[in-house]
XYZ file of C-alpha atoms in Angstrom:
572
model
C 45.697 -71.382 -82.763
C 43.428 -73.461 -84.456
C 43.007 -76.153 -81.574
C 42.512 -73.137 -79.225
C 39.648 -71.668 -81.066
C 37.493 -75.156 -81.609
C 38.278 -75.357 -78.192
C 36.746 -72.271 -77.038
C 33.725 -73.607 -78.956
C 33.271 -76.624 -77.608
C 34.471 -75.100 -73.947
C 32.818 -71.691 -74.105
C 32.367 -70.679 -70.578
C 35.758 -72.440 -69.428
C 37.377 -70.665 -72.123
C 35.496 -67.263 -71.193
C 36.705 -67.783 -67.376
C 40.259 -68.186 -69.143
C 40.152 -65.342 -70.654
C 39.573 -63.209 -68.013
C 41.914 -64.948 -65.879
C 44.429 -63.969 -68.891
C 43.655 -59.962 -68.629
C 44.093 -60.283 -64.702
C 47.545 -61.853 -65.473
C 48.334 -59.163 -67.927
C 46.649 -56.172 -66.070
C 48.701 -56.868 -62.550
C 52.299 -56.967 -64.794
C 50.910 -53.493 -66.597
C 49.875 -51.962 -62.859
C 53.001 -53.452 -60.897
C 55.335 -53.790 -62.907
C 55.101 -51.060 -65.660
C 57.552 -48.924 -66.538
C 57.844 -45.039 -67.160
C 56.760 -43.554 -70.969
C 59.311 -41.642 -72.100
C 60.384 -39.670 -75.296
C 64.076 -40.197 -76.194
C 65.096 -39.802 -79.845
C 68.321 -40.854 -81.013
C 69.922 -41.387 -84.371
C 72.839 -43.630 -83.743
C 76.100 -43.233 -86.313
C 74.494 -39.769 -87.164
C 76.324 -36.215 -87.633
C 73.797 -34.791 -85.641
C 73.699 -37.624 -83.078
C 77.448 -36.536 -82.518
C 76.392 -32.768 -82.081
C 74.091 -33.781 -79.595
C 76.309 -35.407 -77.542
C 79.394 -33.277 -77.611
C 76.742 -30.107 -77.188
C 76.209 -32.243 -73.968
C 79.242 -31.347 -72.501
C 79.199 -28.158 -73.159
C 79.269 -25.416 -70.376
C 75.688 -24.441 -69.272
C 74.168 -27.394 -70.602
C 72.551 -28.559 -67.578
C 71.148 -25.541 -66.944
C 69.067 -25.591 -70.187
C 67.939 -29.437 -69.713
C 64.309 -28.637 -68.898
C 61.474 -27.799 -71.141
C 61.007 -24.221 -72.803
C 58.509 -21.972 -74.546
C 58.517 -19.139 -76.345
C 56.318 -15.779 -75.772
C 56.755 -13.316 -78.811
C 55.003 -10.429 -79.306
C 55.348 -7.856 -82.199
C 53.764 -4.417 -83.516
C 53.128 -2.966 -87.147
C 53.869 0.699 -85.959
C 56.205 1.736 -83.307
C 57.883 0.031 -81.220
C 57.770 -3.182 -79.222
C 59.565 -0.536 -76.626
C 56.753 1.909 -76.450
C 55.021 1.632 -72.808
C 51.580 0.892 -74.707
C 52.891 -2.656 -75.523
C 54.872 -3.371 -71.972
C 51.809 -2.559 -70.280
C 50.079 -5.154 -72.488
C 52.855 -7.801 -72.055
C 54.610 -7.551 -68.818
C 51.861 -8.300 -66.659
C 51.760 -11.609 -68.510
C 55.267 -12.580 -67.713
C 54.835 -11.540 -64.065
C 51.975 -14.083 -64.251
C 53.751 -17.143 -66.029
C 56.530 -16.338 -63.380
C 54.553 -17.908 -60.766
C 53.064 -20.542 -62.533
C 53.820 -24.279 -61.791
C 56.588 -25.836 -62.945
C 58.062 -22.442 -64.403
C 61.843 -22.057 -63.184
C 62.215 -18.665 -64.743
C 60.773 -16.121 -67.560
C 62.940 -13.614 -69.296
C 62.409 -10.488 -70.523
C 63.661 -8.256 -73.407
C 63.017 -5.570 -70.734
C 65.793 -6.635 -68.296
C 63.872 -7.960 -65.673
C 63.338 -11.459 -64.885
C 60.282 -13.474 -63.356
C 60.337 -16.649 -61.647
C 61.850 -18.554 -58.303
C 64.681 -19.576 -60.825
C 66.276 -17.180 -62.422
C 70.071 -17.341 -62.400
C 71.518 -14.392 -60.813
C 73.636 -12.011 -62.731
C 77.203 -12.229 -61.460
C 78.806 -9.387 -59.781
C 82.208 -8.392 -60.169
C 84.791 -9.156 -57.194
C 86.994 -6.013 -56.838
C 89.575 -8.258 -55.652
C 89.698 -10.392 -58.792
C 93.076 -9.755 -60.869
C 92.420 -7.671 -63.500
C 93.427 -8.726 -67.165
C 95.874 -6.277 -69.104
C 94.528 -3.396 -70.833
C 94.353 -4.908 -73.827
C 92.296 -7.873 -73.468
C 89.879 -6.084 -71.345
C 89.424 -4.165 -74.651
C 88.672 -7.373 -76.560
C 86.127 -8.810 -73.698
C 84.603 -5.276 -73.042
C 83.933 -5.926 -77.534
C 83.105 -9.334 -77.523
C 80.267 -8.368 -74.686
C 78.965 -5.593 -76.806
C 78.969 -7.708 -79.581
C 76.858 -10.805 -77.884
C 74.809 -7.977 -76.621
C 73.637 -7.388 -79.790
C 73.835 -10.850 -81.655
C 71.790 -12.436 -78.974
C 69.687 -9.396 -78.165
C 65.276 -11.023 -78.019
C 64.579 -8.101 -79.771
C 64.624 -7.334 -83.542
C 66.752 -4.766 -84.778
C 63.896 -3.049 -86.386
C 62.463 -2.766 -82.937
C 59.012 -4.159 -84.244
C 59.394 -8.108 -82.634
C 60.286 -9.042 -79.204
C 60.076 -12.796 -77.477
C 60.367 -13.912 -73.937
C 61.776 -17.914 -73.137
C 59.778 -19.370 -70.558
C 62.091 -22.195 -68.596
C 60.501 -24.712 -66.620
C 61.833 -27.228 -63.911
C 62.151 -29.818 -66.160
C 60.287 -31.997 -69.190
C 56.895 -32.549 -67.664
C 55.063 -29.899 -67.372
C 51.912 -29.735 -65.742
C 49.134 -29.063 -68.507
C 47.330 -26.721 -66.408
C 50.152 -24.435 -66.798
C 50.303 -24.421 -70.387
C 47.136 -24.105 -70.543
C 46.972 -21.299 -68.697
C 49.993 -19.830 -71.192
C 48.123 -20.623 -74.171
C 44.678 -19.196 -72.878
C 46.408 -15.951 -71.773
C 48.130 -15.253 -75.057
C 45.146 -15.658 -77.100
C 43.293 -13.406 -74.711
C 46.079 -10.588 -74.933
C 46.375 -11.262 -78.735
C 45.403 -7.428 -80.194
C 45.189 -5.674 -77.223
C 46.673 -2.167 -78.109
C 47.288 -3.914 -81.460
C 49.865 -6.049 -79.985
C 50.217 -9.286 -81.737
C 51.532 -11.736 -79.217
C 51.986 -15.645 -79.945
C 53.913 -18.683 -78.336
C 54.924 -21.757 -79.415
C 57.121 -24.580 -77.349
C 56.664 -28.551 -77.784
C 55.212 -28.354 -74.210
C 52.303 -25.698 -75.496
C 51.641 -27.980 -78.539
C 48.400 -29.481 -77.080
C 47.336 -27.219 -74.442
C 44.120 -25.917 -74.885
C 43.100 -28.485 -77.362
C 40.199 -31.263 -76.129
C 41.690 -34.554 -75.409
C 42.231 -36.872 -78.367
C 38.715 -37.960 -79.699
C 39.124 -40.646 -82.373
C 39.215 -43.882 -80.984
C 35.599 -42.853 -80.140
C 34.712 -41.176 -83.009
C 36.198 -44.871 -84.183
C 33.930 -46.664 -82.785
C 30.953 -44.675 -83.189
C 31.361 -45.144 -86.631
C 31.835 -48.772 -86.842
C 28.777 -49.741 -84.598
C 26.899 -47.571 -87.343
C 28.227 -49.151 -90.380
C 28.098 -53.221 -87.990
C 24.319 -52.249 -87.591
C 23.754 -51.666 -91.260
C 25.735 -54.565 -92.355
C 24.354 -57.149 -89.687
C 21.034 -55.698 -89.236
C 21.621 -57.045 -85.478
C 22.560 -54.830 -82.215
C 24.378 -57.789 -80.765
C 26.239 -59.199 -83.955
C 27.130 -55.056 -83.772
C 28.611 -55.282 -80.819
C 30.509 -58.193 -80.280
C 33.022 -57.313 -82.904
C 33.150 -53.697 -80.728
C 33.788 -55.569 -77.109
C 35.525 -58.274 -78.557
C 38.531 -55.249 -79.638
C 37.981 -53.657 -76.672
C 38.721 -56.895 -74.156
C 41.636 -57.385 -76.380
C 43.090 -53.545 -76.903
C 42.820 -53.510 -72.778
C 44.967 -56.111 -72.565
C 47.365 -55.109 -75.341
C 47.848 -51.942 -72.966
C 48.574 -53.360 -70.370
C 51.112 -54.689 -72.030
C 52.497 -51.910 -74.017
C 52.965 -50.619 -70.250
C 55.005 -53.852 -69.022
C 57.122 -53.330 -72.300
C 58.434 -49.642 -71.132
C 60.416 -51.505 -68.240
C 62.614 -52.796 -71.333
C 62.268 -50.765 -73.943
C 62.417 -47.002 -74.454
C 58.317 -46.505 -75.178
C 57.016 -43.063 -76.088
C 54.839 -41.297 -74.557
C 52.173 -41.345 -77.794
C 52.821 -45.438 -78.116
C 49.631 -45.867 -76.313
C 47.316 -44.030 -78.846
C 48.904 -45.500 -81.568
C 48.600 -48.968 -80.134
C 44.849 -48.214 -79.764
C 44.768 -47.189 -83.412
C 46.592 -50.214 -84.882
C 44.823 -52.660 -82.109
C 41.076 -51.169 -82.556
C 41.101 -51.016 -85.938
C 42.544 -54.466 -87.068
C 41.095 -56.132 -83.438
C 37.616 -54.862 -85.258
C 38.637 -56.333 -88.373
C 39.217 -59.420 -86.523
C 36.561 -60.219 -85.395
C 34.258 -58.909 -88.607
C 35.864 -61.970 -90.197
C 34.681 -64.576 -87.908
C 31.744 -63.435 -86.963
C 30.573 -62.764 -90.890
C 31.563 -66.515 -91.987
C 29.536 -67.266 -88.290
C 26.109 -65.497 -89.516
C 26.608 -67.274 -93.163
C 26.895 -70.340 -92.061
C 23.981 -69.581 -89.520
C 22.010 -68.689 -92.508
C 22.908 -71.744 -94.501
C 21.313 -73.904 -91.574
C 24.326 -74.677 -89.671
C 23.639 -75.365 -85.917
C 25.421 -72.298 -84.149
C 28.179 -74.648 -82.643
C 28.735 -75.944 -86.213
C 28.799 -73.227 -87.711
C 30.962 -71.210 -84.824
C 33.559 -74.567 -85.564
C 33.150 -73.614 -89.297
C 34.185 -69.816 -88.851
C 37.211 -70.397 -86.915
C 38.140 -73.239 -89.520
C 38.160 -70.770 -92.235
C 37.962 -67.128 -91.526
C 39.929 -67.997 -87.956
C 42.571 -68.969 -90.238
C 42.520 -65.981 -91.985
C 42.685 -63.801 -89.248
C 45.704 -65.818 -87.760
C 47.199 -65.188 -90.979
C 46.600 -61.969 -91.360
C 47.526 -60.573 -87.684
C 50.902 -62.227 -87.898
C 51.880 -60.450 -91.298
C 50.814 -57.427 -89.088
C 53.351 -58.678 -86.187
C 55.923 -58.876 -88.415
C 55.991 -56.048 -90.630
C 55.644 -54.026 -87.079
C 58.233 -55.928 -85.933
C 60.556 -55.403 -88.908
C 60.872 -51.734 -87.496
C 63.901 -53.223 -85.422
C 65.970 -53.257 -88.773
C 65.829 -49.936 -89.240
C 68.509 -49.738 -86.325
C 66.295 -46.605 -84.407
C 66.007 -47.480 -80.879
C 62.658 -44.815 -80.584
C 61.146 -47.047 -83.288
C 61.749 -50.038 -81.410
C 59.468 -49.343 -78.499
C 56.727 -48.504 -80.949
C 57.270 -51.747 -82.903
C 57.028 -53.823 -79.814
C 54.272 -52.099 -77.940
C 52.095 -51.861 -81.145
C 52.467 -55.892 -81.854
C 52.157 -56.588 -78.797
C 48.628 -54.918 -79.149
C 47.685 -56.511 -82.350
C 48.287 -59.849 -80.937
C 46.214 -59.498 -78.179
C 43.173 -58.619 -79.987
C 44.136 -61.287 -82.735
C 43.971 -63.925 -79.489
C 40.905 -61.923 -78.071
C 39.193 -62.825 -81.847
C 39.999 -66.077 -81.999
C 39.714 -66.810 -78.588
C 36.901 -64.930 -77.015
C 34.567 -64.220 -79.575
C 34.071 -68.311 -80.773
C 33.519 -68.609 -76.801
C 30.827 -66.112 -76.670
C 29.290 -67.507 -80.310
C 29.365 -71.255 -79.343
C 27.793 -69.485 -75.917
C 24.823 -67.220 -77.562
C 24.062 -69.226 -80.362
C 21.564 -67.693 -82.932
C 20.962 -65.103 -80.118
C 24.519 -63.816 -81.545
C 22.719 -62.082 -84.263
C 19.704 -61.300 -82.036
C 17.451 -57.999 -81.754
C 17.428 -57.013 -85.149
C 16.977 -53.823 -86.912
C 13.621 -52.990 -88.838
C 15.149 -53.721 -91.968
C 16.599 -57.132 -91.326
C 13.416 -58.635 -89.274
C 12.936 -60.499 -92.783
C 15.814 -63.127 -92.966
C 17.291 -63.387 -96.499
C 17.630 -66.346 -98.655
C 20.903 -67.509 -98.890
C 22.383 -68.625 -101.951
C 25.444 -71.085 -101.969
C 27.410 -69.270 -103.864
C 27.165 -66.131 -102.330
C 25.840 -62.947 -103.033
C 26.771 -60.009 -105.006
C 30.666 -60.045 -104.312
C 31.242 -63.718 -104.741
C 29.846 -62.877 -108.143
C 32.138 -60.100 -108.480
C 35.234 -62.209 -107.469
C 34.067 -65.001 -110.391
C 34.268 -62.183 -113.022
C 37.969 -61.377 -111.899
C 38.767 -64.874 -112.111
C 37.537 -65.757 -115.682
C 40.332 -62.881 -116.860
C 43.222 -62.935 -114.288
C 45.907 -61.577 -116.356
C 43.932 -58.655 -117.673
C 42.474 -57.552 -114.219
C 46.144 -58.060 -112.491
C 47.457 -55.826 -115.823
C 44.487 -53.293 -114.827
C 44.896 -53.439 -111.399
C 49.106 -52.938 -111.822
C 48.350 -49.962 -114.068
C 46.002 -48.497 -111.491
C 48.689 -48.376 -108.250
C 51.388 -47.035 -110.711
C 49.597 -44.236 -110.802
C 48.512 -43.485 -107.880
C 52.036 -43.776 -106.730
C 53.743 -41.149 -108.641
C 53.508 -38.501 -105.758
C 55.895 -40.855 -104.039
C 58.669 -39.719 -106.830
C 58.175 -36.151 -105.348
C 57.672 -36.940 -101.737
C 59.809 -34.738 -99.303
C 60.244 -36.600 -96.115
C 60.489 -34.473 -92.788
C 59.229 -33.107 -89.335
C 56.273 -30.834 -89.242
C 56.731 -27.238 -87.729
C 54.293 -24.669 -86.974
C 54.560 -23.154 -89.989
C 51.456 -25.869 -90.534
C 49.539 -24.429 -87.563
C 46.167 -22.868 -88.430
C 46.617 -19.012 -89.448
C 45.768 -17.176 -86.330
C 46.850 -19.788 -83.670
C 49.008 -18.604 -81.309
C 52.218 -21.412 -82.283
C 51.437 -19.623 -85.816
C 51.514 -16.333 -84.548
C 54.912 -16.974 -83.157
C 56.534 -18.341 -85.573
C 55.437 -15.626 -88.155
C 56.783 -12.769 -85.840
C 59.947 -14.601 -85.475
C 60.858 -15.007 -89.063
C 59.268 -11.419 -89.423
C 61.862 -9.877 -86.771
C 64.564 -12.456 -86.847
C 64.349 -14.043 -90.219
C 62.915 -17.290 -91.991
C 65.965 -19.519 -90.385
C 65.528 -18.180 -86.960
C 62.852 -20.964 -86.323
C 64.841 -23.950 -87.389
C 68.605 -22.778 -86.874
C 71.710 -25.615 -87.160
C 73.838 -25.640 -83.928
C 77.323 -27.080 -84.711
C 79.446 -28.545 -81.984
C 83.119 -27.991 -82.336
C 86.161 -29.730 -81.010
C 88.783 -27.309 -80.981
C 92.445 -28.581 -80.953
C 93.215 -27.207 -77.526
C 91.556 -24.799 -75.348
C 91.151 -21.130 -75.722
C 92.014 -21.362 -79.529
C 90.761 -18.242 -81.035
C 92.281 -18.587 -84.229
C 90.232 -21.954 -85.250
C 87.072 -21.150 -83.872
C 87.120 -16.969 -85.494
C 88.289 -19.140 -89.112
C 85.639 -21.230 -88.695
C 82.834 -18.870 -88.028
C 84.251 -16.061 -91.156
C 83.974 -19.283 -93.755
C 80.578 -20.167 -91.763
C 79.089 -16.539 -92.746
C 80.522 -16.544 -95.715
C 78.775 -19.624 -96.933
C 75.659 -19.049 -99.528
C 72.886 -19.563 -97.466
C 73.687 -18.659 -94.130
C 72.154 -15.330 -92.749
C 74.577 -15.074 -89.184
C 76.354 -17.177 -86.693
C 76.098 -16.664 -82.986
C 78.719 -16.608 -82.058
C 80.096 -13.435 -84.367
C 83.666 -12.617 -84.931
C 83.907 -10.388 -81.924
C 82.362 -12.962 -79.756
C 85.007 -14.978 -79.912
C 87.192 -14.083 -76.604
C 84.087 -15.406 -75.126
C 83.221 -18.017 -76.523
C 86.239 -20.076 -75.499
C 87.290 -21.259 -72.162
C 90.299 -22.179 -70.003
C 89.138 -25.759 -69.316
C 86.715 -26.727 -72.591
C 87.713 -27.579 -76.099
C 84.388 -28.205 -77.177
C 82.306 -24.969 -77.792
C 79.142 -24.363 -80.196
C 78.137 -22.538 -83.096
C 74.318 -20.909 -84.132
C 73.774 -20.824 -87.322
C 70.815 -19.393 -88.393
C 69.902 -19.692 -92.325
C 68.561 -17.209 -94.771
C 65.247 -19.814 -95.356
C 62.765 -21.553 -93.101
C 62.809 -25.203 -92.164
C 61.048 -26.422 -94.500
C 62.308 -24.312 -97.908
C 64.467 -27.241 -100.113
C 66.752 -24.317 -99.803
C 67.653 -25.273 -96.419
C 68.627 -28.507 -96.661
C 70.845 -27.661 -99.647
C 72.429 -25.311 -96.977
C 73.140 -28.264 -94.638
C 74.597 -30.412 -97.801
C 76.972 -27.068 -98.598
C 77.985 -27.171 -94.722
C 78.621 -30.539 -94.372
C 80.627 -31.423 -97.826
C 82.282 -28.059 -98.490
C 82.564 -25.746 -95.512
C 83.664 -27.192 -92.462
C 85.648 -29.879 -94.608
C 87.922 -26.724 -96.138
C 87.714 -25.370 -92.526
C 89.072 -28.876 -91.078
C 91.675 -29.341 -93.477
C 95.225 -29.336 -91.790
C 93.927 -28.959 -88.843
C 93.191 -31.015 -86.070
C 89.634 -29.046 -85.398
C 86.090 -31.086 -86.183
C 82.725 -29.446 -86.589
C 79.541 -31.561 -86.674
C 76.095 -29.759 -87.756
C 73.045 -30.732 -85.338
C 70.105 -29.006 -84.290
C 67.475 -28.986 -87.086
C 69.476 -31.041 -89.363
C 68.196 -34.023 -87.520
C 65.665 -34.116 -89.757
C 67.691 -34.602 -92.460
C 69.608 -37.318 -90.987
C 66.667 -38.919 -90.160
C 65.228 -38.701 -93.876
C 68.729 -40.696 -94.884
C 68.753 -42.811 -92.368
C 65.454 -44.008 -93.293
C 65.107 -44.180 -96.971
C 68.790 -46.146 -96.277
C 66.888 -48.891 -94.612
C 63.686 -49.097 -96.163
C 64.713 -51.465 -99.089
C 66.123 -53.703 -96.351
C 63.154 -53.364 -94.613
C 60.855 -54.252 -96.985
C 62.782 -57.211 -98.095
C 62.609 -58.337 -94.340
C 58.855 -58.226 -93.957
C 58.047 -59.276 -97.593
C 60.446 -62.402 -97.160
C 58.822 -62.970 -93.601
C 55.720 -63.050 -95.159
C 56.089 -65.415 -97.341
């Protein structure tokens, strides 16, 4: 890039109209030829991958394919039963009933609210009756899932209500209004109520402020450092010409990758931060050489000689190490790793490209009106100032600073030896916030494990077999660790089906999420239960649900040694 740069110097205003020709180019494939954002994680050659996929097939799984929240609601004397606390809560699930994008709301109180809700099926008198006998069993297993499945706790003091919506995007003004309407019934007739849902998770909350905050906060620190509101800004709008453009692109990417929704904002943060950075370089070795008594041009030519360099450098260690994300073998990351080096090139171009245009263009007046304390101009020594002198005094001891330096990262990297990797849950929500609220009450009423259960997917050996699926679920409860399956024992007559072999299995553990005692559990299920359960048979059981996080743990400390080999050898 170094030919582009000195020609941007010599060329400014041709190079300038090039640029903006450039973002034209890039903005019309962003605006016409963008694809959707989308969130789709998958863990290929997983356990829980395979859960997924079989659970997939499983009866009733389209119907539960859109987005859901929780309502739950609890009391620290009486009942959740009592008319006090219906009168407090069912007015609210009349409301979110007719909300937008709300399919259907149940209750614990037997009504339903919504345009949505599935009918209950009526029984056709002229339906042949089963014998006697296996009425009996069906008339149990009902009673049974009655109870197993019932939304409220069997000490009557927590209740919840699952809001179902149309699909996976939900319109923010209705969980808004959700989120606002819990917290305003929160206490009333000392009812706690909370909710909690991945579509409530930001409603409420202001709009993410940081890249501004960002800013803000560089233009401070520029101004001290330069002394100049235009040497300030440049670095500012030369990121921001170059984080527009990267996307732009980041949106042309999602029409062949699988980009998430959030790979904007992180884009911004990589490409505003190290697009800043960028341009710092340059334009610092630009206002030394300035000060040296360097004509501007010259000194613009020297800056993209040497700190240009650097910056080329040092943006394409960035491209690759984001790019090395592609070993890890995770198609989510791959969209990120793409749309985020994408980004970082653009503002590397837009620094070595557009800012020694607008230098070679402005001359000194690139470090004009200065602040009151840098009206004085400085005399500049050849050697540099306080930090060159700093860099000599490493150099005259190498070996003893590297020693020093060694010593110093050891140490602060021993809280890597007791790192737990993982998903966050809102167990880390602020006490008092309604997504903490709920998830208290549940593993108040329903137990710790009720917010993170495992859901097993199992492939019996032919269809209606009772006899694998009730042996699997007595050696799943009897398991150290596991609180209850749903389905029970008793449930089984219904939990099997004339034309399915593949059926599912709760399982709700006796610790939260995040408790180490957990994913101990998992281990236990996966190399000692369903193993003993599988053996001489022809049934398989694979653990999902919350135990993606586990696989995702392995599946990433698995590649990181390759990984870092990749980018390390890259960068050499």
């Amino acid at each position: 890039m170094g030919y582009l740069s000195r020609w941007a110097v010599r060329k400014p205003v041709i190079a300038i109209i090039a640029w903006f020709a450039l973002l034209i180019v890039i903005g019309v494939l962003g605006g016409r030829f963008g694809g959707d954002l989308k969130d789709s994680f998958e863990l290929p050659g997983t356990e829980s991958q395979v859960a997924q996929n079989l659970l997939a097939e499983t009866a009733g799984a389209d119907a539960t394919s859109g987005a859901t929240a929780s309502v739950v609601w609890g009391v620290e004397s009486g009942s959740v039963e009592d008319a006090s606390v219906k009168q407090t809560v069912v007015p609210l699930m009349e409301k979110f009933g007719d909300l937008p994008g709300v399919s259907c709301v149940t209750s614990p109180y037997g009504q339903s609210y919504g345009p949505s809700c599935p009918e209950q099926p009526k029984p056709d008198p002229n339906a042949p009756q089963p014998p006697p006998e296996i009425q009996a069993k069906i008339d149990k297993a009902k009673a049974a899932a009655a109870v197993a499945t019932s939304p409220i706790s069997k000490d009557g003091k927590v209740a919840y209500s699952t809001i179902v919506f149309d699909g996976l995007d939900v319109p923010s003004e209705t969980a808004s209004t959700i989120i606002d309407d819990v917290e305003a019934a929160n206490g009333t007739n000392d009812v706690a109520i909370g909710a909690n849902g991945q579509v409530l998770a930001f409603a409420g909350q202001e709009p993410p402020s940081g890249e501004a905050i960002g800013i803000l906060v560089a233009i401070i620190i520029l101004l001290i450092a330069f002394g100049s509101a235009v040497a300030a800004g440049l670095p500012i709008v030369t990121a921001v010409f170059g984080l527009g453009a990267g996307l732009s692109l980041v949106t042309f990417t999602a029409s062949f990758f699988t980009v998430a929704t959030f790979a904007p904002t992180l884009a911004a943060m990589i490409g505003l931060g190290v697009g800043i950075d960028y341009a710092l370089f340059i334009l610092n070795r630009f206002r030394q050489a300035v000060m040296a008594g360097h004509a501007p041009k010259d000194a613009a030519l020297e800056s993209v000689n040497t700190a240009g360099r650097a910056v080329q450098f040092a943006g394409t260690t960035v491209i690759i190490a984001l790019l090395g994300l592609f070993v890890l073998g995770i198609g989510f990351f791959n969209g990120l790793a793409v749309a985020a080096s994408l980004t970082v090139a653009m503002v590397m171009l837009s620094a070595v490209w557009l800012l020694p245009a607008l230098l070679s263009l402005l001359g000194e007046k690139a470090l004009g009106l200065r602040m009151p304390w840098a009206r004085s101009r400085k005399e500049w020594h050849p050697e540099g100032g306080k930090w060159a002198h700093y860099g000599r005094v490493l150099q005259r001891r190498p070996w003893l600073y590297t020693l020093a330096a060694a010593a110093l990262v050891v140490v602060l990297a021993i809280p890597y030896f007791s790192i737990r990797l993982g998903f966050p849950d809102d167990s880390g929500q602020p006490q008092g916030s309604p997504a903490r609220i709920a998830y208290d009450l549940t593993a108040e009423g329903f137990g710790p494990g009720a917010n993170g259960p495992f859901f097993l997917a199992v492939q019996l050996p032919y269809a209606l077999d009772e006899d694998s699926l009730t042996n699997l679920i007595e050696d799943l409860n009897a398991t150290e660790g596991v609180a209850r399956t749903v389905p029970t024992v008793d449930m089984v007559p219904i939990s099997v089906t004339p034309n399915q072999t593949i059926t599912a299995i709760q399982v709700v553990p006796t610790t939260s999420p995040q408790d180490p005692a957990t994913d101990e559990l998992l281990k236990r299920l996966r190399d000692e239960t369903i193993p003993a359960a599988e053996q001489n048979t022809t049934m398989r059981a694979y653990v999902g649900g919350t135990a993606v996080t586990a696989d995702f743990t392995t599946v990433l400390s698995d590649s990181l040694p390759v990984f870092l080999a990749v980018v390390v050898g890259l960068g050499f």
